[in-house]
């Protein structure tokens, strides 16, 4: 973990701190829900419909008069207009928070043993840091991190979440006997007020796909600047993050996801191919498919970084480790808890244990043929989408001059 603190790449053995033998999950197929980098889970709020077949006779017998029909049609139109206005008034953040109201998304995260047990170890094995301290849990979900903090001896925890999952979190806290230690607040961090002037520790699981997807780190930064003690004793869990980029060979999956559109039952549907190409894929990458070394493209110190740091441009240079083909680039990240007695952390790298973040893949327009030792140069730019800040606009420009291939191109992706 000292390597992560220095910004260097962790080895497959040093990245993970959880020793239990948890089976890796296999890569999902092209038809799985992970084929698109959607939020961890979308919520379908549609009520179950009941189909009633009254038959022709029933329709004739119950047919309303033209006057009644007109009145009902007008009422239906008014209701539809009101519903449409309500929908228009809802922001992307509203839909984002709705998605976290469903229990399944929390089940997936809680069952991610690398994620959850690393937090548990970082907190409960450092009780001396939490004893009699006031803690803020940003985006608390089911309040699992708040419960860990209480186990470690926290004086009080303020757990904040905008999603309605907070109502279940209140019941969970009560059932486990911590109602006097944990205050749950439903609302956006930027809009709520705490009953205290400052907190000693902030805990949060803010990471998204490609580390920054969903932009929750903005909220952690806001909470840090407003409430974390200013005497250099404040602690944030985790406090370091690094994102890496590598190149991969992935001919079979590219054929299934991208080239598929060239010939669909004999029809040319290549216009959709352009859309598919520009949408990053979140899935599990076989570590054997990595063709080049991996280089860091973003370093974040959560104690000092600013919102502006989350829109970044990074130059990269990837060197081929063998003769092979490159079909895309792959990104993953590592997080560390370095303010504790013995720093620990976790990695989402392909060669480490499975996490629900998986890896993020960016397919390139044309296959690149590389020989061992040849170098691909490029630049990656990432910024929040101007219409929905929780989506990411990512542009990757890369150049390659090799024995068998020459490439100079830029592709604009959108992670949504």
Short mmCIF file of C-alpha atoms in Angstrom, two decimals:
data_model
loop_
_atom_site.label_atom_id
_atom_site.label_comp_id
_atom_site.label_asym_id
_atom_site.label_seq_id
_atom_site.Cartn_x
_atom_site.Cartn_y
_atom_site.Cartn_z
CA UNK A 1 0.00 0.00 0.00
CA UNK A 2 2.99 2.27 0.34
CA UNK A 3 3.24 1.93 -3.45
CA UNK A 4 -0.24 3.40 -3.81
CA UNK A 5 0.69 6.29 -1.55
CA UNK A 6 3.63 7.00 -3.83
CA UNK A 7 1.44 6.78 -6.93
CA UNK A 8 3.03 3.57 -8.17
CA UNK A 9 1.16 0.52 -9.37
CA UNK A 10 0.41 -2.14 -6.81
CA UNK A 11 1.26 -5.75 -7.48
CA UNK A 12 -1.55 -8.26 -7.69
CA UNK A 13 -0.57 -9.57 -4.30
CA UNK A 14 -0.22 -6.23 -2.52
CA UNK A 15 -3.37 -4.55 -3.77
CA UNK A 16 -5.84 -6.52 -1.69
CA UNK A 17 -5.99 -6.82 2.03
CA UNK A 18 -8.79 -9.36 2.35
CA UNK A 19 -7.45 -12.86 2.73
CA UNK A 20 -10.69 -14.87 2.70
CA UNK A 21 -11.25 -17.10 -0.28
CA UNK A 22 -14.22 -15.58 -2.08
CA UNK A 23 -14.92 -17.05 -5.52
CA UNK A 24 -14.37 -14.70 -8.41
CA UNK A 25 -17.40 -13.91 -10.49
CA UNK A 26 -17.15 -14.73 -14.15
CA UNK A 27 -17.33 -12.14 -16.88
CA UNK A 28 -20.85 -11.46 -17.97
CA UNK A 29 -22.03 -12.31 -21.44
CA UNK A 30 -22.91 -9.78 -24.10
CA UNK A 31 -26.57 -10.03 -23.15
CA UNK A 32 -26.04 -9.27 -19.46
CA UNK A 33 -27.13 -6.10 -17.71
CA UNK A 34 -23.50 -5.05 -17.30
CA UNK A 35 -23.10 -4.66 -21.07
CA UNK A 36 -23.99 -1.00 -20.56
CA UNK A 37 -22.40 1.18 -17.89
CA UNK A 38 -25.68 2.18 -16.34
CA UNK A 39 -26.04 3.11 -12.71
CA UNK A 40 -25.48 0.10 -10.51
CA UNK A 41 -29.18 -0.55 -10.75
CA UNK A 42 -32.07 1.28 -12.29
CA UNK A 43 -35.45 1.24 -10.57
CA UNK A 44 -38.67 0.49 -12.39
CA UNK A 45 -41.41 2.34 -10.54
CA UNK A 46 -44.14 1.20 -12.90
CA UNK A 47 -47.07 -0.44 -11.10
CA UNK A 48 -47.94 -3.97 -12.12
CA UNK A 49 -50.60 -3.83 -14.83
CA UNK A 50 -53.68 -6.07 -14.84
CA UNK A 51 -55.02 -7.01 -18.28
CA UNK A 52 -58.80 -7.33 -18.39
CA UNK A 53 -60.47 -8.69 -21.51
CA UNK A 54 -64.11 -7.59 -21.34
CA UNK A 55 -64.89 -8.81 -24.85
CA UNK A 56 -66.65 -7.05 -27.72
CA UNK A 57 -70.05 -7.28 -26.03
CA UNK A 58 -68.74 -5.58 -22.96
CA UNK A 59 -67.19 -2.78 -24.99
CA UNK A 60 -70.45 -2.16 -26.85
CA UNK A 61 -72.60 -2.38 -23.74
CA UNK A 62 -70.42 -0.03 -21.73
CA UNK A 63 -69.64 2.44 -24.50
CA UNK A 64 -70.00 5.98 -23.10
CA UNK A 65 -71.78 8.74 -24.93
CA UNK A 66 -69.69 11.12 -27.06
CA UNK A 67 -70.09 13.82 -24.40
CA UNK A 68 -68.79 11.53 -21.66
CA UNK A 69 -65.94 10.38 -23.87
CA UNK A 70 -64.89 13.98 -24.51
CA UNK A 71 -64.93 14.79 -20.80
CA UNK A 72 -62.90 11.72 -19.90
CA UNK A 73 -60.45 12.43 -22.71
CA UNK A 74 -59.96 15.98 -21.49
CA UNK A 75 -59.43 14.79 -17.93
CA UNK A 76 -56.94 12.19 -19.10
CA UNK A 77 -55.11 14.81 -21.16
CA UNK A 78 -54.93 17.14 -18.16
CA UNK A 79 -53.61 14.34 -15.95
CA UNK A 80 -51.04 13.40 -18.57
CA UNK A 81 -49.95 17.03 -18.87
CA UNK A 82 -49.57 17.31 -15.11
CA UNK A 83 -47.57 14.08 -15.01
CA UNK A 84 -45.39 15.33 -17.85
CA UNK A 85 -44.75 18.61 -16.03
CA UNK A 86 -43.86 16.71 -12.85
CA UNK A 87 -41.49 14.57 -14.90
CA UNK A 88 -39.93 17.66 -16.47
CA UNK A 89 -39.45 19.20 -13.03
CA UNK A 90 -37.48 16.17 -11.89
CA UNK A 91 -33.75 16.50 -12.34
CA UNK A 92 -31.16 13.89 -13.22
CA UNK A 93 -30.22 13.90 -9.55
CA UNK A 94 -33.78 12.91 -8.63
CA UNK A 95 -33.59 9.86 -10.88
CA UNK A 96 -30.10 9.12 -9.56
CA UNK A 97 -31.29 9.09 -5.95
CA UNK A 98 -34.35 7.03 -6.92
CA UNK A 99 -32.05 4.33 -8.28
CA UNK A 100 -30.48 3.95 -4.84
CA UNK A 101 -33.85 3.44 -3.16
CA UNK A 102 -33.99 -0.17 -4.35
CA UNK A 103 -32.59 -2.78 -1.99
CA UNK A 104 -30.89 -4.80 -4.76
CA UNK A 105 -28.25 -2.17 -5.43
CA UNK A 106 -27.28 -2.22 -1.74
CA UNK A 107 -27.28 -6.01 -1.72
CA UNK A 108 -24.76 -5.99 -4.57
CA UNK A 109 -22.49 -3.54 -2.77
CA UNK A 110 -22.73 -5.29 0.61
CA UNK A 111 -21.89 -8.63 -1.02
CA UNK A 112 -18.79 -7.09 -2.58
CA UNK A 113 -16.45 -8.53 0.07
CA UNK A 114 -13.38 -6.65 -1.15
CA UNK A 115 -15.21 -3.34 -0.80
CA UNK A 116 -17.12 -3.92 2.43
CA UNK A 117 -14.53 -5.87 4.39
CA UNK A 118 -11.78 -3.38 3.56
CA UNK A 119 -13.90 -0.60 5.06
CA UNK A 120 -14.70 -2.82 8.04
CA UNK A 121 -11.04 -3.55 8.68
CA UNK A 122 -9.96 0.06 8.23
CA UNK A 123 -12.54 1.22 10.77
CA UNK A 124 -12.77 -1.52 13.40
CA UNK A 125 -9.02 -2.22 13.52
CA UNK A 126 -8.38 1.45 14.26
CA UNK A 127 -10.71 2.00 17.18
CA UNK A 128 -8.20 4.43 18.70
CA UNK A 129 -9.04 6.88 15.89
CA UNK A 130 -12.81 6.59 16.35
CA UNK A 131 -13.11 6.47 20.12
CA UNK A 132 -15.24 9.43 21.32
CA UNK A 133 -15.12 11.05 17.87
CA UNK A 134 -17.94 12.58 15.84
CA UNK A 135 -18.31 11.00 12.40
CA UNK A 136 -20.13 12.02 9.22
CA UNK A 137 -21.19 9.20 6.86
CA UNK A 138 -21.76 10.70 3.39
CA UNK A 139 -24.18 8.66 1.27
CA UNK A 140 -24.81 6.16 4.04
CA UNK A 141 -27.20 3.81 2.21
CA UNK A 142 -28.05 0.99 4.63
CA UNK A 143 -25.79 2.64 7.25
CA UNK A 144 -23.28 -0.21 7.24
CA UNK A 145 -20.30 2.14 7.59
CA UNK A 146 -22.05 4.00 10.42
CA UNK A 147 -22.54 0.71 12.24
CA UNK A 148 -18.84 -0.12 11.83
CA UNK A 149 -17.98 3.30 13.28
CA UNK A 150 -20.15 2.65 16.34
CA UNK A 151 -18.48 -0.71 16.83
CA UNK A 152 -15.16 1.16 16.82
CA UNK A 153 -16.36 3.45 19.62
CA UNK A 154 -17.51 6.60 17.82
CA UNK A 155 -19.20 9.12 20.08
CA UNK A 156 -21.87 9.90 17.47
CA UNK A 157 -22.41 9.34 13.76
CA UNK A 158 -24.44 11.59 11.45
CA UNK A 159 -25.51 9.44 8.49
CA UNK A 160 -26.82 11.30 5.46
CA UNK A 161 -28.47 9.97 2.31
CA UNK A 162 -30.91 11.54 -0.13
CA UNK A 163 -32.46 8.24 -1.17
CA UNK A 164 -35.51 6.78 0.53
CA UNK A 165 -33.36 3.78 1.51
CA UNK A 166 -32.70 5.92 4.58
CA UNK A 167 -36.09 4.86 5.96
CA UNK A 168 -34.89 1.27 5.98
CA UNK A 169 -31.56 2.35 7.42
CA UNK A 170 -33.41 3.85 10.40
CA UNK A 171 -35.05 0.49 11.08
CA UNK A 172 -31.69 -1.28 10.71
CA UNK A 173 -30.03 1.09 13.16
CA UNK A 174 -32.88 0.63 15.66
CA UNK A 175 -32.82 -3.17 15.37
CA UNK A 176 -29.11 -3.22 16.11
CA UNK A 177 -29.40 -0.96 19.15
CA UNK A 178 -27.62 2.13 17.86
CA UNK A 179 -30.47 4.63 17.69
CA UNK A 180 -28.82 6.73 20.39
CA UNK A 181 -25.50 6.75 18.52
CA UNK A 182 -26.54 7.27 14.90
CA UNK A 183 -28.62 10.20 13.66
CA UNK A 184 -29.96 9.58 10.15
CA UNK A 185 -30.72 12.59 7.96
CA UNK A 186 -32.47 12.37 4.61
CA UNK A 187 -31.45 15.07 2.17
CA UNK A 188 -28.65 16.34 -0.04
CA UNK A 189 -25.42 17.14 1.78
CA UNK A 190 -25.35 20.52 0.04
CA UNK A 191 -28.78 21.42 1.45
CA UNK A 192 -28.89 19.96 4.96
CA UNK A 193 -27.50 21.29 8.23
CA UNK A 194 -25.87 19.22 10.96
CA UNK A 195 -26.54 19.88 14.65
CA UNK A 196 -22.76 20.21 15.16
CA UNK A 197 -20.25 22.73 13.85
CA UNK A 198 -17.67 20.18 12.81
CA UNK A 199 -16.92 16.46 12.62
CA UNK A 200 -13.67 14.61 13.30
CA UNK A 201 -13.99 11.93 10.62
CA UNK A 202 -15.76 11.58 7.27
CA UNK A 203 -16.45 8.10 5.90
CA UNK A 204 -17.92 7.55 2.45
CA UNK A 205 -18.03 5.00 -0.32
CA UNK A 206 -18.16 7.53 -3.15
CA UNK A 207 -16.41 5.64 -5.94
CA UNK A 208 -18.25 4.86 -9.17
CA UNK A 209 -17.37 3.13 -12.42
CA UNK A 210 -14.21 4.67 -13.88
CA UNK A 211 -13.74 5.98 -10.32
CA UNK A 212 -15.58 9.26 -11.02
CA UNK A 213 -18.86 8.16 -12.59
CA UNK A 214 -21.89 9.54 -10.69
CA UNK A 215 -19.80 12.45 -9.34
CA UNK A 216 -20.36 11.68 -5.67
CA UNK A 217 -16.86 12.86 -4.82
CA UNK A 218 -18.12 16.42 -5.33
CA UNK A 219 -20.38 15.86 -2.35
CA UNK A 220 -17.58 14.49 -0.17
CA UNK A 221 -15.45 17.53 -1.01
CA UNK A 222 -18.33 19.83 -0.05
CA UNK A 223 -18.79 18.02 3.27
CA UNK A 224 -15.05 18.12 3.93
CA UNK A 225 -14.80 21.86 3.34
CA UNK A 226 -17.88 22.63 5.45
CA UNK A 227 -17.62 20.28 8.42
CA UNK A 228 -14.27 18.51 8.77
CA UNK A 229 -12.12 19.93 11.59
CA UNK A 230 -9.58 22.46 10.32
CA UNK A 231 -6.68 21.69 12.71
CA UNK A 232 -5.06 19.05 10.44
CA UNK A 233 -6.42 16.25 12.62
CA UNK A 234 -9.40 15.50 10.35
CA UNK A 235 -9.61 12.02 8.82
CA UNK A 236 -11.30 10.86 5.61
CA UNK A 237 -11.92 7.19 4.79
CA UNK A 238 -10.54 6.48 2.18
CA UNK A 239 -8.10 9.34 1.58
CA UNK A 240 -6.22 8.27 -1.58
CA UNK A 241 -7.26 7.07 -5.03
CA UNK A 242 -5.35 6.34 -8.23
CA UNK A 243 -6.77 5.45 -11.67
CA UNK A 244 -4.81 3.42 -14.25
CA UNK A 245 -5.01 2.82 -17.98
CA UNK A 246 -3.85 -0.17 -20.03
CA UNK A 247 -4.55 -1.66 -23.48
CA UNK A 248 -6.23 -4.97 -24.17
CA UNK A 249 -6.85 -7.64 -26.78
CA UNK A 250 -10.55 -8.48 -26.85
CA UNK A 251 -11.50 -9.68 -30.33
CA UNK A 252 -14.34 -12.00 -29.34
CA UNK A 253 -16.22 -9.51 -27.18
CA UNK A 254 -15.62 -6.69 -29.65
CA UNK A 255 -17.16 -8.87 -32.35
CA UNK A 256 -20.20 -9.54 -30.16
CA UNK A 257 -20.75 -5.98 -28.94
CA UNK A 258 -19.42 -3.72 -31.70
CA UNK A 259 -18.94 -5.52 -35.03
CA UNK A 260 -22.27 -7.29 -34.53
CA UNK A 261 -24.01 -4.24 -36.04
CA UNK A 262 -22.28 -4.62 -39.41
CA UNK A 263 -24.50 -7.56 -40.35
CA UNK A 264 -27.73 -8.17 -38.42
CA UNK A 265 -29.71 -10.94 -40.11
CA UNK A 266 -28.29 -9.73 -43.42
CA UNK A 267 -28.99 -6.03 -42.80
CA UNK A 268 -26.40 -3.27 -42.37
CA UNK A 269 -27.05 -1.60 -39.00
CA UNK A 270 -23.65 0.08 -38.78
CA UNK A 271 -25.14 3.47 -37.72
CA UNK A 272 -25.72 1.85 -34.32
CA UNK A 273 -22.15 0.57 -34.36
CA UNK A 274 -20.94 4.16 -34.05
CA UNK A 275 -23.11 4.63 -30.97
CA UNK A 276 -21.98 1.34 -29.43
CA UNK A 277 -18.34 2.20 -30.02
CA UNK A 278 -18.64 5.49 -28.13
CA UNK A 279 -20.27 3.96 -25.08
CA UNK A 280 -17.74 2.51 -22.62
CA UNK A 281 -18.40 -1.03 -21.45
CA UNK A 282 -18.29 -1.93 -17.75
CA UNK A 283 -17.45 -5.61 -17.38
CA UNK A 284 -14.82 -8.04 -16.11
CA UNK A 285 -11.59 -8.08 -18.14
CA UNK A 286 -9.52 -11.24 -18.36
CA UNK A 287 -6.06 -10.29 -17.02
CA UNK A 288 -4.49 -12.38 -19.79
CA UNK A 289 -5.97 -9.97 -22.33
CA UNK A 290 -3.83 -7.05 -21.13
CA UNK A 291 -1.29 -6.36 -23.87
CA UNK A 292 0.62 -3.39 -22.42
CA UNK A 293 1.82 -2.14 -19.09
CA UNK A 294 -0.54 0.01 -16.98
CA UNK A 295 0.12 3.66 -16.20
CA UNK A 296 -1.50 6.03 -13.69
CA UNK A 297 -3.65 8.76 -15.25
CA UNK A 298 -5.14 10.33 -12.12
CA UNK A 299 -3.98 10.74 -8.52
CA UNK A 300 -6.42 12.05 -5.92
CA UNK A 301 -5.74 13.06 -2.32
CA UNK A 302 -9.24 13.36 -0.87
CA UNK A 303 -7.95 15.56 1.95
CA UNK A 304 -6.83 18.28 -0.44
CA UNK A 305 -8.32 17.77 -3.93
CA UNK A 306 -10.85 20.23 -5.32
CA UNK A 307 -13.92 19.85 -7.47
CA UNK A 308 -11.91 21.25 -10.39
CA UNK A 309 -9.42 18.39 -10.10
CA UNK A 310 -12.15 15.96 -11.14
CA UNK A 311 -12.12 17.31 -14.69
CA UNK A 312 -8.67 16.32 -15.91
CA UNK A 313 -6.41 15.69 -18.88
CA UNK A 314 -3.67 13.08 -18.71
CA UNK A 315 -1.00 12.09 -21.22
CA UNK A 316 -0.13 8.41 -21.31
CA UNK A 317 2.41 6.08 -22.90
CA UNK A 318 1.70 2.35 -23.07
CA UNK A 319 4.38 -0.16 -24.01
CA UNK A 320 3.45 -3.52 -25.54
CA UNK A 321 4.65 -6.52 -23.55
CA UNK A 322 4.22 -9.02 -26.41
CA UNK A 323 3.25 -9.31 -30.07
CA UNK A 324 -0.52 -8.98 -30.14
CA UNK A 325 -3.51 -6.89 -31.21
CA UNK A 326 -5.15 -3.99 -29.38
CA UNK A 327 -8.93 -3.67 -29.57
CA UNK A 328 -9.42 -1.19 -26.77
CA UNK A 329 -8.20 0.49 -23.60
CA UNK A 330 -9.15 -0.53 -20.08
CA UNK A 331 -9.30 1.62 -16.92
CA UNK A 332 -9.40 0.58 -13.27
CA UNK A 333 -8.63 2.18 -9.92
CA UNK A 334 -7.22 1.61 -6.45
CA UNK A 335 -8.19 3.23 -3.15
CA UNK A 336 -6.23 3.43 0.10
CA UNK A 337 -6.74 4.27 3.75
CA UNK A 338 -3.40 5.83 4.68
CA UNK A 339 -4.30 7.81 7.81
CA UNK A 340 -4.51 4.67 9.93
CA UNK A 341 -1.95 2.72 11.93
CA UNK A 342 -1.25 0.24 9.12
CA UNK A 343 -2.38 1.55 5.70
CA UNK A 344 -4.59 -0.79 3.68
CA UNK A 345 -6.63 -0.56 0.51
CA UNK A 346 -8.10 -2.42 -2.44
CA UNK A 347 -7.76 -2.58 -6.21
CA UNK A 348 -10.27 -3.06 -9.02
CA UNK A 349 -7.56 -4.28 -11.40
CA UNK A 350 -8.31 -7.24 -13.71
CA UNK A 351 -5.64 -9.34 -11.96
CA UNK A 352 -7.16 -8.74 -8.50
CA UNK A 353 -10.26 -10.16 -6.84
CA UNK A 354 -13.65 -9.29 -8.26
CA UNK A 355 -15.40 -6.07 -7.21
CA UNK A 356 -18.77 -4.75 -8.35
CA UNK A 357 -16.92 -1.87 -10.08
CA UNK A 358 -15.33 -4.38 -12.51
CA UNK A 359 -13.32 -2.49 -15.16
CA UNK A 360 -14.21 0.12 -17.78
CA UNK A 361 -13.38 -0.62 -21.41
CA UNK A 362 -13.05 1.79 -24.32
CA UNK A 363 -13.08 0.08 -27.70
CA UNK A 364 -11.13 1.72 -30.53
CA UNK A 365 -12.37 2.05 -34.12
CA UNK A 366 -9.69 -0.14 -35.73
CA UNK A 367 -7.56 -3.01 -34.53
CA UNK A 368 -3.97 -2.01 -33.76
CA UNK A 369 -1.24 -4.58 -34.46
CA UNK A 370 1.64 -4.19 -31.99
CA UNK A 371 5.00 -5.84 -31.46
CA UNK A 372 6.72 -6.30 -28.11
CA UNK A 373 8.43 -3.08 -27.03
CA UNK A 374 6.43 -0.76 -29.31
CA UNK A 375 4.74 2.23 -27.66
CA UNK A 376 1.30 3.78 -28.01
CA UNK A 377 1.11 7.47 -27.08
CA UNK A 378 -2.10 9.22 -26.14
CA UNK A 379 -4.08 11.70 -24.11
CA UNK A 380 -7.26 11.16 -22.09
CA UNK A 381 -9.58 14.03 -21.16
CA UNK A 382 -12.45 13.55 -18.71
CA UNK A 383 -15.10 16.02 -17.60
CA UNK A 384 -18.70 15.92 -16.33
CA UNK A 385 -21.35 16.09 -19.05
CA UNK A 386 -22.79 19.62 -19.29
CA UNK A 387 -26.41 18.35 -19.22
CA UNK A 388 -26.01 15.72 -16.53
CA UNK A 389 -22.97 16.16 -14.30
CA UNK A 390 -23.22 12.54 -13.13
CA UNK A 391 -22.38 11.35 -16.65
CA UNK A 392 -18.83 11.65 -17.95
CA UNK A 393 -17.57 12.89 -21.31
CA UNK A 394 -14.27 11.14 -22.03
CA UNK A 395 -12.12 11.86 -25.08
CA UNK A 396 -9.16 9.61 -25.91
CA UNK A 397 -6.63 10.63 -28.55
CA UNK A 398 -3.86 8.21 -29.38
CA UNK A 399 -1.08 7.83 -31.90
CA UNK A 400 0.86 4.72 -32.85
CA UNK A 401 3.60 4.15 -35.39
CA UNK A 402 4.62 0.50 -35.46
CA UNK A 403 5.99 -2.16 -37.74
CA UNK A 404 2.55 -3.32 -38.86
CA UNK A 405 0.15 -0.49 -37.90
CA UNK A 406 -0.13 3.28 -37.99
CA UNK A 407 -2.88 4.99 -36.00
CA UNK A 408 -3.73 8.64 -35.29
CA UNK A 409 -7.28 9.08 -34.04
CA UNK A 410 -9.52 10.61 -31.37
CA UNK A 411 -12.68 9.01 -30.03
CA UNK A 412 -15.24 10.79 -27.83
CA UNK A 413 -17.00 8.53 -25.34
CA UNK A 414 -19.84 9.13 -22.91
CA UNK A 415 -20.16 7.09 -19.73
CA UNK A 416 -23.82 7.19 -18.71
#
